[in-house]
Amino acid sequence: MTIRLGVPSKGRLMDKTFDWFGARGLTLRKNGNDREYAGVVEGIGGVELALLSAGEIPRELAAGRLHLGVTGSDLVREKVAGWDLRLRELARLGFGGADLVIAVPQGWVDVDTLDDLDAVAAAFRRRHGFRLRIATKYHRLTREFLKEHGVADYQLVDSQGATEGVVRNETAEAISDITSTGETLRANGLKILSDGLIHSSQATLFRSGAAQWSEAHRATLEALEEKLGI
Ligand SMILES: Nc1ncnc2c1ncn2[C@@H]1O[C@H](COP(=O)(O)OP(=O)(O)OP(=O)(O)O)[C@@H](O)[C@H]1O
Ligand SMILES: O=P(O)(O)OC[C@H]1O[C@H](OP(=O)(O)OP(=O)(O)O)[C@H](O)[C@@H]1O
């Protein structure tokens, strides 16, 4: 009857997640060797640790295979349709901050807003006979945001990495991607639209609504929340 807690197994979110729990008296520890993706939480009983890719944690929470999970708030919104009905935010952890934004070439001097982008997109289609391409790995969030803001004449092209390079490589005209310092955008001659912020993300502890929550699980969760001060 243990609670399964999923945390990122590597990358920028893992160490800070371990630090965040550590600062609250809970030690996250991998079982056995470094390659093993299971572990324990010391400082409280009844919680087992699963180390997973940050990108997989949202689906595992939605499926109820994890009771709790730490991942970026952007990844949950992107990967789980209707996430707010299926998961609950227990705590924002204050690290892993990054903004998902729409960016266009700096050379587009008359394009500063989504309205401008909409106008350019319509003109682009008339001139080229195909829709302006926006490259992203955040398909759901980008589509929802552009729909909400009345931008319609575009197509999404999938880009799973190095997205800022697509404009220079002429495989897309604009991008929707994560930025933190803004350096990668600048280095690739791109600028953020003034109203182009889709989501401000940070590492967040989520609770699954789909996991089994017995009396024992709930009691453990309460003890955990008390320990974490959330
Ligand atoms: N500078 C940044 N660039 C990209 N993502 C960032 C940045 N800063 C914070 N993040 C956040 O980190 C999370 C992604 O982390 P990471 O790339 O380690 O996970 P991942 O996509 O699961 O990768 P992998 O599948 O390789 O494990 C997202 O929530 C993202 O918002
Ligand atoms: O605003 P900045 O501080 O320049 O950071 C943003 C960059 O960092 C991330 O890339 P990552 O290193 O995760 O590689 P990726 O292209 O595989 O996503 C993100 O996708 C941007 O490319």
Coordinates of N, CA and C and ligand atoms in Angstrom, one line a residue:
M1 N 0.8 -1.2 0.0 CA 0.0 0.0 0.0 C 0.9 1.3 0.0
T2 N 1.9 1.3 -0.9 CA 2.7 2.4 -0.9 C 2.2 3.4 -1.9
I3 N 2.6 4.7 -1.7 CA 2.3 5.7 -2.7 C 3.5 5.7 -3.6
R4 N 3.2 5.8 -5.0 CA 4.3 5.9 -5.9 C 4.5 7.3 -6.3
L5 N 5.7 7.8 -6.1 CA 6.1 9.2 -6.4 C 7.1 9.1 -7.6
G6 N 6.7 9.8 -8.7 CA 7.6 9.8 -9.9 C 8.4 11.1 -9.9
V7 N 9.7 11.0 -10.2 CA 10.5 12.2 -10.3 C 11.4 12.1 -11.5
P8 N 11.8 13.2 -12.1 CA 12.7 13.1 -13.3 C 14.0 12.3 -13.1
S9 N 14.3 11.4 -14.0 CA 15.4 10.5 -13.8 C 16.8 11.1 -14.2
K10 N 16.7 12.3 -14.9 CA 18.0 12.9 -15.3 C 17.6 14.4 -15.7
G11 N 18.7 15.0 -16.2 CA 18.4 16.3 -16.8 C 18.3 17.4 -15.8
R12 N 17.8 18.5 -16.3 CA 17.8 19.8 -15.5 C 16.9 19.7 -14.3
L13 N 15.8 18.8 -14.3 CA 14.9 18.8 -13.2 C 15.3 17.9 -12.1
M14 N 16.1 16.9 -12.4 CA 16.3 15.8 -11.4 C 17.0 16.3 -10.1
D15 N 18.2 16.9 -10.3 CA 19.0 17.3 -9.1 C 18.2 18.3 -8.2
K16 N 17.5 19.2 -8.9 CA 16.8 20.3 -8.1 C 15.6 19.6 -7.4
T17 N 15.0 18.6 -8.0 CA 13.9 17.9 -7.3 C 14.4 17.2 -6.0
F18 N 15.6 16.5 -6.2 CA 16.2 15.9 -5.0 C 16.5 16.9 -3.9
D19 N 17.0 18.1 -4.3 CA 17.4 19.2 -3.4 C 16.1 19.7 -2.7
W20 N 15.0 19.8 -3.5 CA 13.8 20.4 -2.9 C 13.2 19.5 -1.8
F21 N 13.2 18.2 -2.0 CA 12.7 17.3 -1.0 C 13.7 17.2 0.1
G22 N 15.0 17.2 -0.2 CA 16.1 17.2 0.8 C 16.0 18.3 1.8
A23 N 15.7 19.5 1.3 CA 15.6 20.7 2.1 C 14.4 20.6 3.1
R24 N 13.5 19.6 2.8 CA 12.3 19.5 3.7 C 12.4 18.2 4.5
G25 N 13.6 17.6 4.6 CA 13.8 16.5 5.5 C 13.5 15.1 4.8
L26 N 13.4 15.1 3.5 CA 13.1 13.8 2.8 C 14.2 13.6 1.8
T27 N 14.9 12.4 2.0 CA 16.0 12.1 1.1 C 15.4 11.1 0.0
L28 N 15.6 11.6 -1.2 CA 15.2 10.7 -2.4 C 16.5 9.9 -2.7
R29 N 16.4 8.6 -2.8 CA 17.6 7.8 -3.0 C 17.3 6.7 -4.0
K30 N 18.2 6.5 -5.0 CA 18.0 5.4 -6.0 C 18.4 4.1 -5.3
N31 N 17.7 3.1 -5.6 CA 18.0 1.7 -5.1 C 19.3 1.3 -5.8
G32 N 20.1 0.6 -5.1 CA 21.3 -0.1 -5.8 C 22.1 0.9 -6.6
N33 N 22.4 0.5 -7.8 CA 23.3 1.3 -8.6 C 22.6 2.4 -9.3
D34 N 23.4 3.2 -9.9 CA 23.0 4.5 -10.5 C 22.1 4.3 -11.7
R35 N 22.1 3.1 -12.4 CA 21.3 2.9 -13.5 C 19.9 2.5 -13.2
E36 N 19.7 2.2 -11.9 CA 18.4 1.6 -11.6 C 17.4 2.8 -11.4
Y37 N 16.2 2.6 -12.0 CA 15.2 3.6 -12.0 C 14.1 3.4 -11.0
A38 N 14.5 2.8 -9.8 CA 13.6 2.7 -8.7 C 14.3 3.2 -7.5
G39 N 13.6 3.6 -6.5 CA 14.3 4.1 -5.3 C 13.4 4.2 -4.1
V40 N 13.9 4.8 -3.1 CA 13.1 5.0 -1.8 C 13.1 6.5 -1.4
V41 N 12.2 6.8 -0.6 CA 12.1 8.1 0.0 C 12.4 7.9 1.5
E42 N 13.5 8.4 2.0 CA 13.8 8.3 3.4 C 13.3 9.5 4.2
G43 N 12.8 9.2 5.4 CA 12.3 10.3 6.2 C 10.8 10.2 6.3
I44 N 10.2 9.3 5.6 CA 8.7 9.0 5.7 C 8.5 7.6 5.3
G45 N 7.5 6.9 5.9 CA 7.2 5.5 5.4 C 6.2 5.5 4.3
G46 N 6.2 4.4 3.6 CA 5.0 4.2 2.6 C 5.1 5.0 1.3
V47 N 6.3 5.5 1.0 CA 6.4 6.2 -0.3 C 7.5 5.5 -1.1
E48 N 7.2 5.1 -2.3 CA 8.3 4.5 -3.2 C 8.5 5.4 -4.3
L49 N 9.8 5.4 -4.8 CA 10.3 6.3 -5.8 C 10.4 5.7 -7.2
A50 N 9.9 6.4 -8.2 CA 10.0 5.9 -9.6 C 10.7 7.0 -10.3
L51 N 11.8 6.7 -11.0 CA 12.6 7.7 -11.7 C 12.2 7.5 -13.2
L52 N 11.7 8.6 -13.8 CA 11.2 8.5 -15.2 C 11.6 9.8 -15.9
S53 N 11.5 9.7 -17.3 CA 11.7 10.9 -18.0 C 10.6 12.0 -17.7
A54 N 11.1 13.2 -17.6 CA 10.1 14.3 -17.2 C 8.9 14.3 -18.2
G55 N 9.2 13.9 -19.4 CA 8.1 13.9 -20.4 C 7.2 12.8 -20.3
E56 N 7.5 11.7 -19.6 CA 6.6 10.6 -19.4 C 5.8 10.7 -18.1
I57 N 6.2 11.5 -17.2 CA 5.5 11.6 -15.9 C 4.0 12.1 -16.1
P58 N 3.7 13.0 -17.0 CA 2.3 13.4 -17.1 C 1.4 12.3 -17.5
R59 N 1.8 11.4 -18.4 CA 1.0 10.3 -18.8 C 0.8 9.3 -17.7
E60 N 1.9 9.0 -17.0 CA 1.8 8.1 -15.9 C 0.9 8.5 -14.8
L61 N 0.9 9.8 -14.6 CA -0.1 10.4 -13.6 C -1.5 10.3 -14.1
A62 N -1.7 10.6 -15.4 CA -3.0 10.6 -15.9 C -3.6 9.1 -15.9
A63 N -2.7 8.2 -16.1 CA -3.1 6.8 -16.2 C -3.3 6.2 -14.8
G64 N -2.8 6.9 -13.7 CA -3.0 6.4 -12.4 C -1.9 5.5 -11.9
R65 N -0.8 5.3 -12.8 CA 0.3 4.5 -12.4 C 1.2 5.1 -11.4
L66 N 1.1 6.4 -11.3 CA 1.8 7.2 -10.2 C 0.7 7.9 -9.4
H67 N 1.0 7.9 -8.1 CA 0.1 8.7 -7.2 C 0.5 10.2 -7.3
L68 N 1.8 10.4 -7.3 CA 2.3 11.8 -7.2 C 3.4 11.9 -8.3
G69 N 3.7 13.1 -8.8 CA 4.8 13.2 -9.7 C 5.3 14.6 -9.8
V70 N 6.6 14.8 -10.0 CA 7.2 16.1 -10.2 C 7.6 16.2 -11.7
T71 N 7.1 17.2 -12.4 CA 7.5 17.5 -13.7 C 7.2 19.0 -14.1
G72 N 7.5 19.4 -15.3 CA 7.2 20.7 -15.7 C 5.7 21.0 -15.9
S73 N 5.2 22.1 -15.5 CA 3.8 22.4 -15.7 C 3.5 22.4 -17.2
D74 N 4.4 22.8 -18.0 CA 4.2 22.8 -19.5 C 4.0 21.4 -20.0
L75 N 4.7 20.4 -19.5 CA 4.6 19.1 -20.0 C 3.3 18.4 -19.6
V76 N 2.8 18.8 -18.5 CA 1.4 18.2 -18.1 C 0.4 18.8 -19.0
R77 N 0.4 20.1 -19.2 CA -0.6 20.8 -20.1 C -0.5 20.3 -21.5
E78 N 0.7 20.0 -21.9 CA 0.9 19.5 -23.3 C 0.4 18.1 -23.5
K79 N 0.7 17.2 -22.5 CA 0.5 15.8 -22.7 C -0.8 15.2 -22.2
V80 N -1.5 16.0 -21.4 CA -2.7 15.4 -20.8 C -3.9 16.3 -21.2
A81 N -4.7 15.8 -22.1 CA -5.9 16.5 -22.5 C -6.8 16.7 -21.2
G82 N -7.3 17.9 -21.0 CA -8.2 18.2 -19.8 C -7.4 17.9 -18.5
W83 N -6.1 18.3 -18.5 CA -5.3 17.9 -17.3 C -5.9 18.3 -16.0
D84 N -6.6 19.5 -16.0 CA -7.0 20.0 -14.7 C -8.2 19.2 -14.1
L85 N -8.8 18.4 -14.9 CA -9.9 17.5 -14.4 C -9.3 16.2 -13.9
R86 N -8.0 15.9 -14.3 CA -7.5 14.6 -14.0 C -6.3 14.6 -13.0
L87 N -5.7 15.8 -12.9 CA -4.6 16.0 -12.0 C -4.8 17.2 -11.1
R88 N -4.1 17.2 -10.0 CA -4.2 18.4 -9.1 C -2.8 18.9 -8.8
E89 N -2.6 20.2 -8.9 CA -1.3 20.8 -8.5 C -1.2 20.8 -7.0
L90 N -0.2 20.2 -6.4 CA -0.1 20.3 -5.0 C 0.9 21.4 -4.5
A91 N 2.0 21.6 -5.3 CA 2.9 22.6 -5.0 C 3.7 23.0 -6.2
R92 N 3.9 24.3 -6.4 CA 4.9 24.8 -7.4 C 6.2 24.8 -6.7
L93 N 7.2 24.3 -7.3 CA 8.5 24.0 -6.6 C 9.5 25.2 -6.8
G94 N 9.3 26.1 -7.6 CA 10.1 27.3 -7.7 C 11.4 27.1 -8.5
F95 N 11.5 26.1 -9.3 CA 12.7 25.9 -10.1 C 12.2 25.4 -11.5
G96 N 13.2 25.2 -12.4 CA 12.8 24.7 -13.7 C 12.0 25.7 -14.5
G97 N 12.1 26.9 -14.2 CA 11.3 28.0 -14.9 C 11.7 28.2 -16.3
A98 N 10.7 28.2 -17.2 CA 10.9 28.5 -18.6 C 9.6 28.9 -19.2
D99 N 9.7 29.8 -20.2 CA 8.5 30.3 -20.9 C 8.3 29.6 -22.3
L100 N 7.1 29.2 -22.5 CA 6.7 28.7 -23.9 C 6.2 29.9 -24.6
V101 N 6.9 30.2 -25.7 CA 6.6 31.5 -26.5 C 6.5 31.3 -28.0
I102 N 5.8 32.2 -28.6 CA 5.8 32.3 -30.1 C 6.9 33.3 -30.5
A103 N 7.8 32.8 -31.4 CA 8.8 33.8 -31.9 C 8.9 33.8 -33.4
V104 N 9.3 34.9 -33.9 CA 9.3 35.1 -35.4 C 10.7 35.7 -35.7
P105 N 11.1 35.8 -37.0 CA 12.4 36.4 -37.3 C 12.5 37.8 -36.9
Q106 N 13.6 38.2 -36.4 CA 13.8 39.6 -36.0 C 13.6 40.6 -37.2
G107 N 13.9 40.0 -38.4 CA 13.7 40.8 -39.6 C 12.3 41.2 -40.0
W108 N 11.4 40.6 -39.3 CA 10.0 40.9 -39.6 C 9.6 42.2 -38.7
V109 N 10.1 43.3 -39.2 CA 10.0 44.5 -38.3 C 8.6 45.0 -38.0
D110 N 7.6 44.6 -38.9 CA 6.3 45.1 -38.7 C 5.5 44.0 -37.9
V111 N 6.1 43.0 -37.5 CA 5.3 41.9 -36.8 C 5.8 41.9 -35.3
D112 N 4.9 42.4 -34.5 CA 5.2 42.4 -33.0 C 4.1 41.7 -32.2
T113 N 2.9 41.5 -32.8 CA 1.8 40.9 -32.0 C 1.2 39.7 -32.7
L114 N 0.3 39.0 -32.1 CA -0.4 37.9 -32.7 C -1.3 38.4 -33.8
D115 N -1.9 39.6 -33.7 CA -2.7 40.2 -34.8 C -1.8 40.4 -36.0
D116 N -0.6 40.9 -35.8 CA 0.4 41.1 -36.9 C 0.7 39.7 -37.5
L117 N 0.9 38.7 -36.7 CA 1.2 37.4 -37.2 C 0.0 36.8 -38.1
D118 N -1.2 37.1 -37.6 CA -2.4 36.6 -38.3 C -2.4 37.3 -39.7
A119 N -2.1 38.6 -39.8 CA -2.1 39.3 -41.0 C -1.0 38.7 -42.0
V120 N 0.2 38.5 -41.4 CA 1.3 38.0 -42.2 C 0.9 36.6 -42.7
A121 N 0.3 35.8 -41.9 CA -0.1 34.4 -42.2 C -1.0 34.4 -43.4
A122 N -2.0 35.3 -43.4 CA -3.0 35.3 -44.5 C -2.3 35.7 -45.8
A123 N -1.4 36.7 -45.7 CA -0.7 37.2 -46.9 C 0.3 36.1 -47.4
F124 N 0.9 35.4 -46.4 CA 1.8 34.4 -46.8 C 1.2 33.3 -47.6
R125 N 0.0 32.9 -47.2 CA -0.8 31.9 -47.9 C -1.1 32.3 -49.3
R126 N -1.6 33.6 -49.4 CA -1.9 34.1 -50.8 C -0.7 34.0 -51.7
R127 N 0.5 34.5 -51.1 CA 1.7 34.6 -51.9 C 2.3 33.2 -52.3
H128 N 2.3 32.3 -51.3 CA 3.0 31.1 -51.5 C 2.2 29.9 -51.8
G129 N 0.9 30.0 -51.6 CA 0.0 28.9 -51.9 C 0.1 27.8 -50.8
F130 N 0.8 28.0 -49.7 CA 0.7 27.1 -48.6 C 0.7 27.9 -47.3
R131 N 0.4 27.3 -46.2 CA 0.3 28.0 -44.9 C 1.6 28.3 -44.3
L132 N 1.7 29.4 -43.6 CA 2.9 29.7 -42.8 C 3.2 28.6 -41.8
R133 N 4.4 28.2 -41.7 CA 4.8 27.0 -40.8 C 5.3 27.5 -39.5
I134 N 4.7 26.9 -38.4 CA 5.2 27.2 -37.1 C 5.8 25.8 -36.5
A135 N 7.1 25.8 -36.2 CA 7.7 24.6 -35.7 C 7.6 24.5 -34.2
T136 N 7.3 23.3 -33.7 CA 7.2 23.1 -32.3 C 7.1 21.7 -31.9
K137 N 7.4 21.4 -30.6 CA 7.1 20.1 -30.0 C 5.8 20.2 -29.1
Y138 N 5.4 21.4 -28.9 CA 4.2 21.7 -28.0 C 3.0 21.9 -28.9
H139 N 2.5 20.8 -29.5 CA 1.4 20.9 -30.5 C 0.1 21.4 -29.8
R140 N -0.3 20.7 -28.7 CA -1.6 21.0 -28.1 C -1.6 22.4 -27.6
L141 N -0.6 22.8 -26.9 CA -0.6 24.2 -26.2 C -0.6 25.3 -27.3
T142 N 0.2 25.0 -28.4 CA 0.3 26.0 -29.4 C -1.0 26.2 -30.2
R143 N -1.6 25.0 -30.5 CA -2.9 25.1 -31.3 C -4.0 25.8 -30.4
E144 N -4.1 25.4 -29.2 CA -5.1 26.0 -28.3 C -4.9 27.5 -28.2
F145 N -3.6 27.9 -28.0 CA -3.3 29.3 -27.8 C -3.7 30.1 -29.0
L146 N -3.2 29.6 -30.2 CA -3.5 30.4 -31.4 C -5.0 30.4 -31.8
K147 N -5.7 29.4 -31.4 CA -7.1 29.4 -31.7 C -7.8 30.4 -30.8
E148 N -7.4 30.4 -29.6 CA -7.9 31.4 -28.6 C -7.7 32.9 -29.0
H149 N -6.6 33.1 -29.7 CA -6.2 34.4 -30.2 C -6.5 34.7 -31.6
G150 N -7.3 33.8 -32.2 CA -7.8 34.1 -33.6 C -6.8 34.0 -34.7
V151 N -5.7 33.3 -34.5 CA -4.7 33.1 -35.6 C -5.1 31.7 -36.2
A152 N -5.4 31.7 -37.5 CA -5.9 30.5 -38.1 C -5.1 30.0 -39.3
D153 N -4.5 30.9 -40.1 CA -3.9 30.5 -41.3 C -2.5 30.1 -41.2
Y154 N -2.3 29.0 -40.5 CA -0.9 28.5 -40.3 C -0.9 27.0 -40.3
Q155 N 0.2 26.3 -40.3 CA 0.3 24.9 -40.1 C 1.4 24.7 -39.1
L156 N 1.2 23.6 -38.2 CA 2.3 23.3 -37.3 C 3.2 22.2 -38.0
V157 N 4.5 22.4 -37.8 CA 5.4 21.4 -38.2 C 6.1 20.9 -37.0
D158 N 6.3 19.6 -36.9 CA 6.9 19.0 -35.7 C 8.4 19.2 -35.7
S159 N 8.8 19.6 -34.5 CA 10.3 19.8 -34.3 C 10.6 19.3 -32.9
Q160 N 11.4 18.2 -32.7 CA 11.6 17.6 -31.4 C 12.9 18.1 -30.8
G161 N 13.5 19.1 -31.4 CA 14.8 19.6 -30.8 C 15.4 20.6 -31.7
A162 N 16.3 21.5 -31.2 CA 17.0 22.5 -32.0 C 15.9 23.3 -32.8
T163 N 14.8 23.6 -32.2 CA 13.7 24.2 -32.9 C 14.1 25.6 -33.5
E164 N 14.9 26.3 -32.7 CA 15.2 27.7 -33.1 C 16.0 27.7 -34.5
G165 N 16.5 26.5 -34.9 CA 17.3 26.5 -36.1 C 16.4 26.3 -37.4
V166 N 15.1 26.0 -37.2 CA 14.3 25.7 -38.4 C 14.1 26.9 -39.3
V167 N 14.1 28.1 -38.7 CA 13.8 29.3 -39.6 C 15.0 29.5 -40.5
R168 N 16.2 29.5 -39.9 CA 17.4 29.6 -40.7 C 17.5 28.5 -41.8
N169 N 17.0 27.3 -41.4 CA 17.1 26.2 -42.3 C 15.9 26.2 -43.3
E170 N 15.0 27.2 -43.2 CA 13.9 27.3 -44.1 C 12.9 26.2 -44.1
T171 N 12.8 25.5 -42.9 CA 11.7 24.5 -42.8 C 10.5 25.0 -42.1
A172 N 10.6 26.3 -41.5 CA 9.4 26.9 -40.9 C 9.7 28.4 -40.9
E173 N 8.6 29.2 -40.8 CA 8.7 30.7 -40.7 C 8.8 31.2 -39.3
A174 N 8.2 30.4 -38.4 CA 8.1 30.9 -37.0 C 8.2 29.6 -36.1
I175 N 8.4 29.9 -34.8 CA 8.5 28.7 -33.8 C 7.6 29.0 -32.6
S176 N 7.4 27.9 -31.9 CA 6.7 28.0 -30.6 C 7.6 27.1 -29.7
D177 N 8.4 27.7 -28.8 CA 9.3 26.9 -28.0 C 9.6 27.5 -26.7
I178 N 10.3 26.7 -25.9 CA 10.7 27.0 -24.5 C 11.9 28.0 -24.5
T179 N 11.9 29.0 -23.7 CA 13.0 29.9 -23.6 C 13.2 30.2 -22.1
S180 N 14.5 30.3 -21.7 CA 14.7 30.7 -20.3 C 15.6 32.0 -20.3
T181 N 16.8 31.9 -20.8 CA 17.6 33.2 -20.9 C 17.3 34.0 -22.1
G182 N 16.7 33.4 -23.1 CA 16.5 34.0 -24.4 C 17.7 34.0 -25.4
E183 N 18.8 33.4 -24.9 CA 20.0 33.4 -25.7 C 19.9 32.6 -27.0
T184 N 19.2 31.5 -26.9 CA 19.1 30.6 -28.1 C 18.3 31.4 -29.2
L185 N 17.2 32.0 -28.7 CA 16.4 32.8 -29.7 C 17.2 33.9 -30.4
R186 N 17.9 34.7 -29.5 CA 18.7 35.8 -30.1 C 19.8 35.3 -31.1
A187 N 20.4 34.2 -30.7 CA 21.5 33.7 -31.5 C 21.0 33.2 -32.9
N188 N 19.7 32.9 -32.9 CA 19.1 32.4 -34.2 C 18.2 33.4 -34.8
G189 N 18.4 34.7 -34.4 CA 17.8 35.8 -35.1 C 16.3 35.8 -35.0
L190 N 15.8 35.4 -33.8 CA 14.3 35.4 -33.5 C 13.9 36.3 -32.4
K191 N 12.7 36.8 -32.5 CA 12.2 37.6 -31.4 C 10.8 37.1 -30.9
I192 N 10.5 37.3 -29.7 CA 9.3 36.9 -29.1 C 8.2 37.9 -29.4
L193 N 7.0 37.5 -29.8 CA 5.9 38.4 -30.0 C 5.5 39.0 -28.6
S194 N 5.1 40.3 -28.6 CA 4.9 40.9 -27.3 C 3.7 40.3 -26.6
D195 N 2.8 39.7 -27.3 CA 1.7 38.9 -26.6 C 1.8 37.4 -26.9
G196 N 3.0 37.0 -27.1 CA 3.2 35.6 -27.5 C 3.6 34.6 -26.4
L197 N 3.3 35.0 -25.1 CA 3.6 34.0 -24.0 C 2.5 33.1 -23.9
I198 N 2.8 31.8 -24.1 CA 1.7 30.7 -24.0 C 1.6 30.2 -22.6
H199 N 2.7 30.0 -22.0 CA 2.7 29.4 -20.6 C 4.0 29.7 -19.9
S200 N 4.0 30.1 -18.7 CA 5.2 30.2 -17.8 C 5.3 28.9 -17.0
S201 N 6.3 28.1 -17.4 CA 6.3 26.8 -16.7 C 7.3 26.8 -15.5
Q202 N 7.0 25.9 -14.6 CA 8.0 25.6 -13.6 C 7.8 24.2 -13.1
A203 N 8.7 23.6 -12.4 CA 8.6 22.3 -11.9 C 7.5 22.3 -10.8
T204 N 6.6 21.3 -10.9 CA 5.4 21.3 -10.0 C 5.2 19.9 -9.6
L205 N 4.7 19.8 -8.3 CA 4.3 18.5 -7.8 C 2.8 18.3 -8.0
F206 N 2.5 17.2 -8.8 CA 1.1 16.9 -9.1 C 0.6 15.7 -8.4
R207 N -0.7 15.7 -8.1 CA -1.4 14.5 -7.6 C -2.3 13.9 -8.6
S208 N -2.3 12.6 -8.8 CA -3.1 11.9 -9.8 C -4.5 11.7 -9.2
G209 N -5.5 12.0 -10.0 CA -6.9 11.7 -9.6 C -7.3 10.3 -10.0
A210 N -6.5 9.7 -10.9 CA -6.8 8.3 -11.4 C -6.2 7.2 -10.6
A211 N -5.2 7.5 -9.8 CA -4.5 6.5 -9.0 C -5.5 6.0 -7.9
Q212 N -5.2 4.8 -7.4 CA -6.0 4.3 -6.3 C -5.6 5.0 -5.0
W213 N -6.6 5.6 -4.4 CA -6.4 6.3 -3.1 C -7.2 5.6 -2.0
S214 N -6.5 4.6 -1.4 CA -7.2 3.9 -0.2 C -7.0 4.8 1.0
E215 N -7.6 4.4 2.1 CA -7.5 5.1 3.4 C -6.0 5.3 3.7
A216 N -5.2 4.1 3.5 CA -3.8 4.1 3.9 C -3.0 5.1 3.0
H217 N -3.4 5.1 1.7 CA -2.7 6.0 0.8 C -2.9 7.5 1.2
R218 N -4.2 7.7 1.6 CA -4.5 9.1 2.0 C -3.8 9.6 3.3
A219 N -3.7 8.6 4.2 CA -3.0 8.9 5.4 C -1.5 9.2 5.1
T220 N -0.9 8.5 4.2 CA 0.5 8.7 3.9 C 0.6 10.1 3.2
L221 N -0.3 10.4 2.3 CA -0.3 11.7 1.6 C -0.4 12.8 2.6
E222 N -1.3 12.7 3.6 CA -1.4 13.7 4.6 C -0.1 14.0 5.4
A223 N 0.5 12.8 5.7 CA 1.8 12.9 6.5 C 2.9 13.6 5.6
L224 N 2.9 13.2 4.3 CA 3.8 13.8 3.4 C 3.6 15.3 3.2
E225 N 2.4 15.7 3.0 CA 2.1 17.1 2.8 C 2.5 17.9 4.1
E226 N 2.3 17.3 5.2 CA 2.7 18.0 6.4 C 4.2 18.2 6.5
K227 N 4.9 17.1 6.2 CA 6.4 17.2 6.1 C 6.9 18.2 5.1
L228 N 6.2 18.3 4.0 CA 6.7 19.2 2.9 C 6.2 20.6 3.1
G229 N 5.3 20.8 4.1 CA 4.8 22.1 4.4 C 3.9 22.6 3.2
I230 N 3.1 21.7 2.6 CA 2.3 22.2 1.5 C 0.8 22.0 1.8
Ligands
LIG1 N1 16.2 26.2 -20.7 C1 15.3 25.3 -20.8 N2 15.1 24.6 -21.9 C2 14.2 23.6 -22.0 N3 13.4 23.2 -21.0 C3 13.6 23.8 -19.8 C4 14.5 24.9 -19.7 N4 14.4 25.3 -18.4 C5 13.5 24.5 -17.8 N5 12.9 23.6 -18.7 C6 11.9 22.7 -18.4 O1 12.4 21.4 -18.3 C7 11.4 20.4 -18.7 C8 12.0 19.4 -19.7 O2 13.1 18.8 -19.1 P1 13.9 17.7 -19.8 O3 14.4 18.2 -21.1 O4 15.0 17.2 -18.8 O5 12.9 16.6 -19.9 P2 12.4 15.7 -21.1 O6 11.7 16.5 -22.1 O7 11.6 14.5 -20.5 O8 13.7 15.2 -21.7 P3 14.1 13.7 -21.8 O9 12.9 13.0 -22.6 O10 15.3 13.8 -22.6 O11 14.3 13.1 -20.5 C9 10.2 21.2 -19.2 O12 9.2 21.3 -18.2 C10 10.8 22.5 -19.5 O13 9.8 23.6 -19.3
LIG2 O1 16.5 30.6 -23.6 P1 17.7 29.7 -23.4 O2 18.4 29.8 -22.1 O3 18.7 29.9 -24.6 O4 17.2 28.1 -23.4 C1 16.3 27.7 -24.4 C2 16.8 26.5 -25.1 O5 17.0 25.4 -24.2 C3 16.2 24.2 -24.6 O6 16.9 23.4 -25.4 P2 17.5 22.0 -24.8 O7 18.9 22.3 -24.4 O8 16.6 21.4 -23.8 O9 17.5 21.2 -26.2 P3 16.2 20.8 -27.1 O10 16.4 21.6 -28.3 O11 16.5 19.3 -27.3 O12 14.9 21.1 -26.4 C4 15.1 24.9 -25.3 O13 14.4 24.0 -26.2 C5 15.7 26.0 -26.1 O14 16.3 25.6 -27.2

